[in-house]
Coordinates of C-alpha atoms in Angstrom, one line a residue:
Chain A
X1 CA -178.9 -82.5 95.3
X2 CA -175.3 -82.9 95.0
X3 CA -173.1 -79.8 94.3
X4 CA -169.5 -78.7 94.1
X5 CA -167.8 -75.4 94.8
X6 CA -164.5 -74.4 93.6
X7 CA -163.9 -71.0 95.1
X8 CA -160.8 -70.0 93.0
X9 CA -161.6 -69.2 89.3
X10 CA -158.0 -68.5 88.5
X11 CA -154.9 -69.2 90.3
X12 CA -151.2 -68.1 89.4
X13 CA -148.2 -69.8 90.9
X14 CA -144.5 -69.8 90.1
X15 CA -142.9 -72.8 88.6
X16 CA -141.5 -75.0 91.4
X17 CA -143.8 -73.6 94.1
X18 CA -146.4 -75.7 95.8
X19 CA -150.0 -75.9 94.8
X20 CA -153.3 -76.4 96.4
X21 CA -156.7 -76.2 94.7
X22 CA -159.8 -75.9 96.8
X23 CA -163.0 -78.0 96.4
X24 CA -166.0 -78.2 98.6
X25 CA -168.9 -80.6 98.0
X26 CA -172.4 -81.0 99.2
X27 CA -173.9 -84.5 99.2
X28 CA -175.9 -86.4 101.9
X29 CA -174.2 -89.7 101.8
X30 CA -170.7 -90.9 101.1
X31 CA -169.6 -89.2 98.0
X32 CA -167.6 -90.4 95.1
X33 CA -164.9 -87.5 94.4
X34 CA -162.9 -86.8 91.4
X35 CA -160.3 -84.3 90.1
X36 CA -160.0 -83.9 86.4
X37 CA -157.7 -81.7 84.2
X38 CA -158.5 -80.1 80.9
X39 CA -155.9 -78.7 78.4
X40 CA -157.1 -76.2 75.9
X41 CA -159.1 -77.6 73.2
X42 CA -159.1 -81.2 74.8
X43 CA -161.5 -83.3 76.8
X44 CA -161.0 -84.0 80.5
X45 CA -158.4 -86.4 82.0
X46 CA -159.0 -88.1 85.3
X47 CA -156.1 -87.2 87.8
X48 CA -157.5 -89.1 90.8
X49 CA -160.6 -90.4 92.5
X50 CA -161.8 -91.3 95.9
X51 CA -164.8 -93.4 97.1
X52 CA -163.5 -95.2 100.2
X53 CA -160.6 -96.2 102.3
X54 CA -157.5 -94.0 102.8
X55 CA -158.4 -90.3 102.8
X56 CA -155.2 -89.4 101.1
X57 CA -155.3 -90.3 97.4
X58 CA -152.4 -90.4 95.0
X59 CA -153.0 -89.5 91.3
X60 CA -151.1 -89.1 88.0
X61 CA -148.7 -86.4 87.3
X62 CA -147.6 -86.1 91.0
X63 CA -151.0 -84.9 92.3
X64 CA -152.7 -85.9 95.5
X65 CA -155.9 -85.0 97.3
X66 CA -157.1 -85.4 100.7
X67 CA -160.8 -86.1 101.7
X68 CA -162.1 -84.3 104.7
X69 CA -165.5 -85.3 105.7
X70 CA -165.9 -82.9 108.6
X71 CA -165.0 -80.0 106.1
X72 CA -166.8 -81.5 103.1
X73 CA -163.6 -80.8 101.2
X74 CA -161.4 -82.6 98.6
X75 CA -158.5 -80.3 97.9
X76 CA -156.0 -81.1 95.3
X77 CA -152.2 -80.5 95.9
X78 CA -148.9 -80.8 94.2
X79 CA -145.6 -80.0 96.0
X80 CA -143.8 -78.6 93.1
X81 CA -145.7 -77.2 89.9
X82 CA -144.3 -77.6 86.4
X83 CA -145.1 -75.3 83.6
X84 CA -146.9 -78.1 81.8
X85 CA -149.4 -78.2 84.7
X86 CA -151.0 -75.1 83.3
X87 CA -154.7 -76.1 82.5
X88 CA -158.1 -76.0 84.0
X89 CA -158.8 -78.3 86.9
X90 CA -162.3 -79.5 87.7
X91 CA -163.5 -81.1 91.0
X92 CA -166.5 -83.5 90.7
X93 CA -168.8 -85.4 93.0
X94 CA -171.0 -88.4 92.2
X95 CA -173.0 -91.0 94.1
X96 CA -172.8 -94.7 94.0
X97 CA -176.4 -95.1 93.7
X98 CA -176.6 -93.8 90.2
X99 CA -174.0 -92.6 87.7
X100 CA -174.4 -88.9 87.7
X101 CA -171.4 -86.8 88.2
X102 CA -171.7 -83.1 88.9
X103 CA -168.7 -80.9 88.1
X104 CA -167.4 -77.8 89.7
X105 CA -167.0 -74.5 87.6
X106 CA -163.3 -75.1 87.3
X107 CA -160.1 -73.5 88.4
X108 CA -157.8 -72.2 85.7
X109 CA -154.1 -72.6 86.8
X110 CA -151.4 -70.3 85.3
X111 CA -147.8 -71.1 85.9
X112 CA -145.2 -68.4 85.6
X113 CA -141.5 -69.0 85.2
Chain Y
X1 CA -156.4 -99.2 72.9
X2 CA -158.4 -96.5 71.1
X3 CA -159.8 -93.8 73.2
X4 CA -163.4 -92.2 73.1
X5 CA -164.0 -90.9 69.6
X6 CA -166.4 -88.0 69.1
X7 CA -167.4 -86.9 65.6
X8 CA -167.4 -84.4 64.2
X9 CA -164.8 -82.2 66.1
X10 CA -166.3 -78.9 64.8
X11 CA -169.7 -78.0 63.5
X12 CA -171.4 -74.8 62.6
X13 CA -175.2 -74.7 62.3
X14 CA -178.0 -72.1 61.8
X15 CA -180.6 -71.2 64.3
X16 CA -183.6 -73.5 63.9
X17 CA -181.7 -76.4 62.4
X18 CA -181.0 -79.7 64.1
X19 CA -177.8 -81.5 64.6
X20 CA -176.6 -85.0 65.5
X21 CA -173.3 -85.6 67.4
X22 CA -171.7 -89.1 67.6
X23 CA -169.7 -90.7 70.3
X24 CA -167.8 -94.1 70.3
X25 CA -166.7 -95.2 73.6
X26 CA -163.7 -97.3 74.6
X27 CA -164.2 -101.0 73.5
X28 CA -166.0 -102.9 76.1
X29 CA -167.5 -99.7 77.9
X30 CA -171.2 -99.9 78.1
X31 CA -171.7 -96.5 80.0
X32 CA -171.9 -93.3 78.0
X33 CA -172.6 -89.9 79.5
X34 CA -173.0 -86.6 77.7
X35 CA -172.0 -83.1 79.0
X36 CA -172.4 -79.7 77.8
X37 CA -169.5 -77.3 78.5
X38 CA -169.8 -73.6 78.3
X39 CA -167.5 -70.8 79.8
X40 CA -170.4 -69.4 82.1
X41 CA -172.0 -72.6 83.2
X42 CA -169.1 -75.2 83.2
X43 CA -170.0 -78.9 82.6
X44 CA -173.6 -79.5 82.7
X45 CA -174.8 -83.2 82.7
X46 CA -177.1 -84.0 79.9
X47 CA -177.7 -87.8 80.0
X48 CA -176.2 -91.2 80.7
X49 CA -176.9 -94.4 78.8
X50 CA -176.2 -98.0 79.8
X51 CA -176.7 -100.8 77.6
X52 CA -179.1 -98.9 75.4
X53 CA -181.1 -97.6 78.2
X54 CA -181.2 -93.9 79.4
X55 CA -180.5 -94.2 83.2
X56 CA -180.1 -90.5 84.2
X57 CA -181.2 -87.3 82.6
X58 CA -180.1 -83.6 83.4
X59 CA -182.2 -80.6 83.4
X60 CA -182.2 -79.8 79.7
X61 CA -185.2 -79.2 77.5
X62 CA -186.7 -81.9 75.4
X63 CA -184.8 -80.5 72.4
X64 CA -182.0 -82.4 73.7
X65 CA -182.2 -86.2 73.1
X66 CA -180.0 -89.2 72.8
X67 CA -179.7 -92.8 72.1
X68 CA -177.3 -95.7 72.4
X69 CA -176.9 -98.5 70.0
X70 CA -176.2 -102.2 70.7
X71 CA -172.4 -101.7 70.0
X72 CA -172.5 -99.0 72.8
X73 CA -172.0 -96.1 70.3
X74 CA -174.1 -93.1 71.3
X75 CA -175.6 -90.2 69.5
X76 CA -177.1 -87.0 70.8
X77 CA -179.5 -84.8 68.8
X78 CA -180.4 -81.3 69.4
X79 CA -183.4 -80.0 67.4
X80 CA -184.4 -76.4 66.7
X81 CA -181.1 -75.0 67.7
X82 CA -180.8 -71.8 69.6
X83 CA -177.8 -69.5 69.9
X84 CA -177.4 -70.5 73.5
X85 CA -176.7 -74.1 72.4
X86 CA -173.2 -73.1 71.2
X87 CA -170.9 -75.1 73.4
X88 CA -168.4 -78.0 73.6
X89 CA -170.3 -81.3 73.9
X90 CA -168.2 -83.8 75.7
X91 CA -168.8 -87.6 75.8
X92 CA -167.5 -89.7 78.5
X93 CA -167.3 -93.6 78.7
X94 CA -166.9 -96.1 81.6
X95 CA -167.5 -99.7 82.2
X96 CA -170.3 -98.5 84.4
X97 CA -170.1 -97.9 88.2
X98 CA -171.9 -101.2 88.7
X99 CA -168.7 -102.8 87.7
X100 CA -166.6 -100.7 90.2
X101 CA -165.3 -98.4 87.4
X102 CA -165.8 -94.9 88.9
X103 CA -164.0 -92.8 86.4
X104 CA -164.7 -91.5 83.1
X105 CA -162.7 -91.4 80.0
X106 CA -163.5 -88.3 78.0
X107 CA -163.4 -87.7 74.3
X108 CA -161.9 -84.4 72.9
X109 CA -165.5 -83.2 72.2
X110 CA -167.5 -81.6 69.5
X111 CA -167.4 -77.8 69.3
X112 CA -170.8 -76.6 68.1
X113 CA -171.4 -73.0 67.1
X114 CA -174.9 -71.8 66.3
X115 CA -175.1 -68.7 64.1

């Protein structure tokens, strides 16, 4: 069965600092990987996705993620965090064979001035 | 274009009652997935419908059911509500991964409180 681990429940960074959110997945074949962001009281918004090709993926809002098969990881990065990035971030994995996406528990990002 | 619309936004029900939640996907999207989100469990997959057929189902009891209509609108029903069913229920639509559309567009959710 596919699964996702986000080891950091809460992260606090200063505005302007760089950010890396960790994600490890478990899946036997080539995974479909996603990062979503959720603001309070809202649904989730897709930041970026990977299913093949270049392992460094660019997304919206200046985010990027790198797929590392050897480490079963798909970490999300941003070089300079803005206060508006404060939200909860979810890593997710799916398979191409059937459309069922499994989400991690989420990482809550706090941005301090 | 209009996004994914979920109604109602908020709902308060009593234990033992049943509830029906509605989701209207983005026009042209034929796949609708439902998730339950709680603080302790995160997002748990309920089921996925494509062209009126349930293709995948998560590990929820039979009290949770759903359906999809010919216009792709979907409903989920929870019967005999329990306190533990209190959650944010999220609907997500896509063209369908068969079409090469690998992302979801989520609605804002229905916040269900069972008292």
